[in-house]
XYZ file of C-alpha atoms in Angstrom:
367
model
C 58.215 -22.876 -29.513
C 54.540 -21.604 -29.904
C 53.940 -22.205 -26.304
C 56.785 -20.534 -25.294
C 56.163 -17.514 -27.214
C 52.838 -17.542 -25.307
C 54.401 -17.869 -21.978
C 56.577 -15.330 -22.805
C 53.861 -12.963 -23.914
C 51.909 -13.027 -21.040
C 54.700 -12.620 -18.024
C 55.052 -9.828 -20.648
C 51.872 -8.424 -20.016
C 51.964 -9.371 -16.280
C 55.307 -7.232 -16.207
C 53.539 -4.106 -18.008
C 51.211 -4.366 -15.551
C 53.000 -4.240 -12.516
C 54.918 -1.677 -13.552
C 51.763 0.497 -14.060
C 50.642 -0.344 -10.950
C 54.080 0.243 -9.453
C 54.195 3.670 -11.443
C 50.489 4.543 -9.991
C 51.528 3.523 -6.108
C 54.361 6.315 -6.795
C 52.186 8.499 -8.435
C 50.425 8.414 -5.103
C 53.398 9.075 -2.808
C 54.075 11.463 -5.055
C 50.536 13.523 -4.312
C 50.450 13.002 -1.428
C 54.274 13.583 -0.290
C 54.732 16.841 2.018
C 55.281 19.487 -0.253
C 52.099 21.591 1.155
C 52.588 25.143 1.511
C 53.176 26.297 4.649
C 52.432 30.262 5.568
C 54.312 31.900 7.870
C 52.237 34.759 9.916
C 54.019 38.034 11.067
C 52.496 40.716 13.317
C 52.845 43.993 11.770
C 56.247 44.475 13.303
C 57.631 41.328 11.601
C 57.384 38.585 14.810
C 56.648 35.778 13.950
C 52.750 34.495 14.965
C 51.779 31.165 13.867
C 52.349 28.898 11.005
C 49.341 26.969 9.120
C 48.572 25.709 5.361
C 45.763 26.720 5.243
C 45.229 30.529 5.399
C 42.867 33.543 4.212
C 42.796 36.867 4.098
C 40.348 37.561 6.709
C 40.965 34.609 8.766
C 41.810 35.703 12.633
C 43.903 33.958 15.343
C 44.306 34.395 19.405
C 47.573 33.479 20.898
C 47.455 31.709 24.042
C 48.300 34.368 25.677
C 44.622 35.973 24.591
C 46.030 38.355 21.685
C 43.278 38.233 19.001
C 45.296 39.032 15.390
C 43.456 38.878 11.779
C 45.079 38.096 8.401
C 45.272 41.142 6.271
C 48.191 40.405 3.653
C 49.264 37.188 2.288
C 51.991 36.844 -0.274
C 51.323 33.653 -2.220
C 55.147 33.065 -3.938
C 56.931 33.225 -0.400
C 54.290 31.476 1.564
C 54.288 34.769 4.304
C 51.491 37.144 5.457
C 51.073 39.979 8.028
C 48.355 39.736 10.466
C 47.179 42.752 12.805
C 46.465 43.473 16.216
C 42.810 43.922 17.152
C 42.386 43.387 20.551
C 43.383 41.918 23.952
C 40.925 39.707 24.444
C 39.457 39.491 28.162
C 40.635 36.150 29.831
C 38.134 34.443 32.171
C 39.651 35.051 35.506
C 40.302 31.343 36.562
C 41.011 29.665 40.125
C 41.540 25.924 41.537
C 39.500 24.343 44.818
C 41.510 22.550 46.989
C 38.151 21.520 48.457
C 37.395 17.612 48.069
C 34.162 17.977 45.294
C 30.855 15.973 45.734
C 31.309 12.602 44.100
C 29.184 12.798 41.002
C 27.147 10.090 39.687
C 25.870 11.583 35.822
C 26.168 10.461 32.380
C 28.637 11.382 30.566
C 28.925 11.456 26.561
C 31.302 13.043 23.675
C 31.600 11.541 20.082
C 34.578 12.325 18.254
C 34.934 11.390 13.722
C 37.758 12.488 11.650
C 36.495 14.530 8.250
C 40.126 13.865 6.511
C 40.724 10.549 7.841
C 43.644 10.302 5.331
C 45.458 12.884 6.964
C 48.796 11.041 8.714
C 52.587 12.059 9.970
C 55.566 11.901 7.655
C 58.024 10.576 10.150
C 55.503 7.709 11.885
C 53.568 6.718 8.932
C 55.997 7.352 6.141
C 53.646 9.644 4.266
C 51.184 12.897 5.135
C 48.313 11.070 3.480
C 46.765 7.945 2.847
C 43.757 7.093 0.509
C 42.158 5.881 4.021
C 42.384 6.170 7.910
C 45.685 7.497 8.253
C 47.660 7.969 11.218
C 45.151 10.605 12.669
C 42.997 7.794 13.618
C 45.511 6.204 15.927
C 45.678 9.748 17.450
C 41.638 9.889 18.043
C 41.957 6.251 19.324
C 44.218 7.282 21.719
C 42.092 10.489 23.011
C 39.031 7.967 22.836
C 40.612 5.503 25.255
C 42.224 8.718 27.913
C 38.697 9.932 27.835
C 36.592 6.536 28.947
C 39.536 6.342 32.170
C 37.529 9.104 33.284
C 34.522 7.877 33.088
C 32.851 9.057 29.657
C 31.434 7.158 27.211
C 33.341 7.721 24.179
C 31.451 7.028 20.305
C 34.475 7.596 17.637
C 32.792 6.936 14.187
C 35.676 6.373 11.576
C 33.579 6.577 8.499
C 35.411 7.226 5.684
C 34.686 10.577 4.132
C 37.666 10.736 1.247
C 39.163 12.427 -1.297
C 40.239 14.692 0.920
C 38.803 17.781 -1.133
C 36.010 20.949 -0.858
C 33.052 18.562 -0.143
C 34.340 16.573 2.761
C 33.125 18.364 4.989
C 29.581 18.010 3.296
C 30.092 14.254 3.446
C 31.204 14.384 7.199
C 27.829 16.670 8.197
C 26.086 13.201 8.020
C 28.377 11.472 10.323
C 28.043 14.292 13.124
C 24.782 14.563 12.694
C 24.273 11.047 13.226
C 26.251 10.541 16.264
C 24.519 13.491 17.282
C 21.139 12.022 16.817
C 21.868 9.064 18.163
C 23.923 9.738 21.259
C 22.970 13.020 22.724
C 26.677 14.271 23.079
C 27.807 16.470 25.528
C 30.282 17.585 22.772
C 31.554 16.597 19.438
C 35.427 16.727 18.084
C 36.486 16.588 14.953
C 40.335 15.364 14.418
C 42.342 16.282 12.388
C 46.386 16.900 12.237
C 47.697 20.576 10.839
C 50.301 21.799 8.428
C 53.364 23.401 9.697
C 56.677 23.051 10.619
C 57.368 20.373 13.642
C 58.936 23.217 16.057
C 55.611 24.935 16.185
C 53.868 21.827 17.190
C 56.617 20.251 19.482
C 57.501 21.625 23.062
C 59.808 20.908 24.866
C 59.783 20.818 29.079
C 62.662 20.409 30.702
C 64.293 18.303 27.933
C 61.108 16.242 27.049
C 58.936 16.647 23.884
C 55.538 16.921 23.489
C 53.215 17.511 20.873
C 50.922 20.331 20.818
C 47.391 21.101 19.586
C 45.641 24.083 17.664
C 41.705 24.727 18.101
C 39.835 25.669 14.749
C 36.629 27.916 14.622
C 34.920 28.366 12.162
C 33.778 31.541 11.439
C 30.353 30.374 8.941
C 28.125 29.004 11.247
C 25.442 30.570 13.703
C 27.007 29.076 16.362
C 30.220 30.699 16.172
C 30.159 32.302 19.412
C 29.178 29.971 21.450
C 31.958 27.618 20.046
C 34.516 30.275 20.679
C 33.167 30.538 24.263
C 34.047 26.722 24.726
C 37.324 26.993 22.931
C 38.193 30.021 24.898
C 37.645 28.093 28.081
C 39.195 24.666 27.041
C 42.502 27.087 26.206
C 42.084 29.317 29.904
C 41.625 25.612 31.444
C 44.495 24.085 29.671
C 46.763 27.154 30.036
C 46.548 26.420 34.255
C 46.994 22.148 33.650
C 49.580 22.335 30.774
C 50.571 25.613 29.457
C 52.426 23.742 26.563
C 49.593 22.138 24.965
C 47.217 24.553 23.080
C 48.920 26.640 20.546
C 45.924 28.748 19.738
C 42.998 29.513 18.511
C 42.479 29.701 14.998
C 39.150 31.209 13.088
C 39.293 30.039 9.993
C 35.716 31.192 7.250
C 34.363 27.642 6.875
C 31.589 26.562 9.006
C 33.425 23.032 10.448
C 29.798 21.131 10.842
C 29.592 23.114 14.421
C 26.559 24.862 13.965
C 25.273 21.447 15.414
C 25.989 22.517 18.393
C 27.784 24.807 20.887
C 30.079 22.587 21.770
C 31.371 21.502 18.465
C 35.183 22.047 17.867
C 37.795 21.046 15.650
C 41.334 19.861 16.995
C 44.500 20.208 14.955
C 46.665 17.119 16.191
C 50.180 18.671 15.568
C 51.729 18.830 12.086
C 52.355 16.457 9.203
C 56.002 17.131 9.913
C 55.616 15.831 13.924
C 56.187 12.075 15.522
C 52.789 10.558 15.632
C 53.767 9.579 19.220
C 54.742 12.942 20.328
C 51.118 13.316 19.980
C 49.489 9.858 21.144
C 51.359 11.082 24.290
C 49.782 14.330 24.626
C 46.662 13.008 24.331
C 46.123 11.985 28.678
C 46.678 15.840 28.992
C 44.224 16.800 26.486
C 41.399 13.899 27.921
C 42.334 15.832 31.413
C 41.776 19.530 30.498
C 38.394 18.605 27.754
C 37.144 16.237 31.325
C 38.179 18.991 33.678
C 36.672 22.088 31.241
C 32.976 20.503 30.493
C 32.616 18.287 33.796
C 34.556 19.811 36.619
C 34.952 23.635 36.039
C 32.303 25.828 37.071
C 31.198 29.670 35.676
C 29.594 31.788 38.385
C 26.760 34.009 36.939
C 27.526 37.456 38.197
C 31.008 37.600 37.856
C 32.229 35.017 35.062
C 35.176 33.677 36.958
C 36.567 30.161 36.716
C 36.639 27.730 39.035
C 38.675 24.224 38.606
C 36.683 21.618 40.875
C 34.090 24.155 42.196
C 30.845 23.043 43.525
C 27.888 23.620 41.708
C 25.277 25.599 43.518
C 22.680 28.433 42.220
C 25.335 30.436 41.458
C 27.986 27.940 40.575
C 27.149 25.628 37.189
C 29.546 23.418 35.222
C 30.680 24.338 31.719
C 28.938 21.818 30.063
C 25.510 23.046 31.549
C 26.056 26.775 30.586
C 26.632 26.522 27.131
C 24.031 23.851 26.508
C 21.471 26.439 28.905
C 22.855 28.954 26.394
C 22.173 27.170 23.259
C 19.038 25.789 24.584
C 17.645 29.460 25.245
C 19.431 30.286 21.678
C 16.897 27.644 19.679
C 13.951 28.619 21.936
C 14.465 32.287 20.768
C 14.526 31.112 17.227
C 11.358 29.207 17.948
C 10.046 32.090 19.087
C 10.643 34.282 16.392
C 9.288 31.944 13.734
C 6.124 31.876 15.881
C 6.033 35.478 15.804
C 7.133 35.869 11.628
C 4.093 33.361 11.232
C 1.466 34.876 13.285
C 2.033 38.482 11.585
C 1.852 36.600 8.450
C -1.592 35.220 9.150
C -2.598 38.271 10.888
C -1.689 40.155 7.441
C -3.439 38.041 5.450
C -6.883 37.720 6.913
C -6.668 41.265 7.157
C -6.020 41.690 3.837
C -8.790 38.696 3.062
C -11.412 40.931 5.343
C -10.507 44.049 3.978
C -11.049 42.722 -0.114
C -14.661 40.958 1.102
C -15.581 44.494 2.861
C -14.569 46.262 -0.579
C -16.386 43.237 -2.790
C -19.553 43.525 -0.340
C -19.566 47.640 -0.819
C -19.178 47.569 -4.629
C -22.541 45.361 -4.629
C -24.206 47.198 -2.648
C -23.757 49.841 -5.249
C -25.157 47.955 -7.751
């Protein structure tokens, strides 16, 4: 009987246990289970603009359609807001060369890492977030393997940068700059998926769905607009391959790690609320407008325009070498600058060391 009051005991304590577990895994679900705020965006005559769940007063948006909006009123019970009009914003007059280009033999880089790798979608993966890689990574995997068919090397670094709170970004900075440091990119991504309803992030073309994708600035970092030049010309670029696939550009007041470099943006891979495959499939249109925008898209330097498979000449260079000329002549400024700060400093002080000696050397001769 003694032994079987033991036995009993301890399936009794294996039971309690379980059952805490159990109670923890819901916990979990529970957290993490897609009751996020979502904000719905108005202009100031009630239309609606954009959905995301993340939102601030002072935060700014441009339509696809180059409309440039900022948040001036959010009401935090109903989840709306009312953004205003600010500008058109000038779209870079953009062409396509039927011409065949000059086969190009260059290297080509990008590294991609995911700051919320938990982040997931609630009809694929069962929940919005996992204490993990979540279903985003699948997503980046699939952008990772559209972009090597076209000949780019491809570094995705899925370090794990979780909880999924205020410092991950801090914690991510290390992985970018790493990949940075050791690769040489000719731009970094980092993936994420947004918050919003699924019709904002699904189109639909003539009775097929596909999922769409949102561009974050951030407003924080030197870089700013330099990254909003590249955004604006991934969006001009993808607006003449696939109209559907960019929903906008949102500038949101963190920094995003891209004041590492000019060519630093974040990608919102639909909602939490989407198919995960309605986006895997999107991704061969998104490798195809980021290959076309850095690699095969050319800026001429008097008038600005846009040219899909130009030729590089004097006046002709690719995307990819503008901005980095750009930021190049950006950090050679800054050099410049500090050389100058410092040199006034020393000149300051010797004169000020020259001028106390010729007052010491005076008050002795005095004496």
């Amino acid at each position: 009987m003694k032994k079987l009051a033991v036995i009993f005991s301890l399936l009794t304590v294996i039971l309690v246990i379980n059952l805490c577990n159990f109670k923890c895994v819901l916990c979990a679900l529970e957290f993490f289970e897609s009751d996020m705020p979502i904000y719905s965006i108005y202009d100031e005559n009630f239309n609606l603009l954009f959905e995301r769940d993340e939102v601030e007063i002072g935060d700014s948006y441009m339509s696809n359609d180059f409309k440039y909006y900022e948040i001036i009123y959010l009401d935090k019970e109903s989840h709306k807001g009312i953004a205003k009009f600010v500008r058109n914003v000038e779209k870079p007059k953009i062409e396509k060369s039927y011409l065949p280009a000059p086969i190009k033999i260059e290297k080509r880089t990008i590294c991609m890492y995911m700051t919320h790798n938990d982040e997931s979608y609630v009809p694929s993966d069962g929940v919005d977030s996992v204490y993990g890689n979540g279903g985003i990574k699948d997503v980046a995997l699939a952008l990772k393997s559209e972009l090597e068919k076209n000949m780019i090397n491809v570094y995705l670094d899925d370090t794990l940068h979780i909880p999924h709170d205020s410092q991950a970004y801090s914690r991510s900075l290390k992985t970018a700059k790493n990949l940075i440091s050791k690769y040489s990119p000719d731009a970094i991504f980092d993936i994420h998926r947004d918050g919003a309803s699924r019709k904002y992030y699904v189109s639909n073309i003539n009775g097929k769905e596909h999922g769409r994708v949102r561009i974050v600035v951030g407003k924080a970092n030197p870089n700013m607009k330099l990254n909003e030049e590249f955004a604006t010309y991934l969006m001009a670029v993808g607006n003449e391959l696939y109209p559907w696939l960019f929903t906008d550009i949102y500038y949101a007041r963190g920094h995003y790690n891209q004041e590492l470099s000019s060519k630093a943006i974040l990608f919102e891979m639909g909602s939490h609320l989407c198919e995960k495959e309605l986006l895997l499939s999107s991704m061969k249109e998104l490798s195809e407008v980021i290959t076309t925008s850095l690699y095969n898209t050319t800026i001429n330097n008097s008038s600005g325009e846009l040219t899909i498979n130009g030729i590089e000449d004097k006046e002709n260079k690719v995307i990819n070498k503008v901005l980095e000329s750009k930021e190049n002549n950006k950090s050679e400024l800054f050099a410049i600058s500090i050389v100058i700060i410092l040199s006034a400093g020393v000149c300051v002080s010797t004169f000020f060391v020259f001028y106390k000696n010729l007052k010491n050397k005076k008050v002795g001769n005095k004496r």
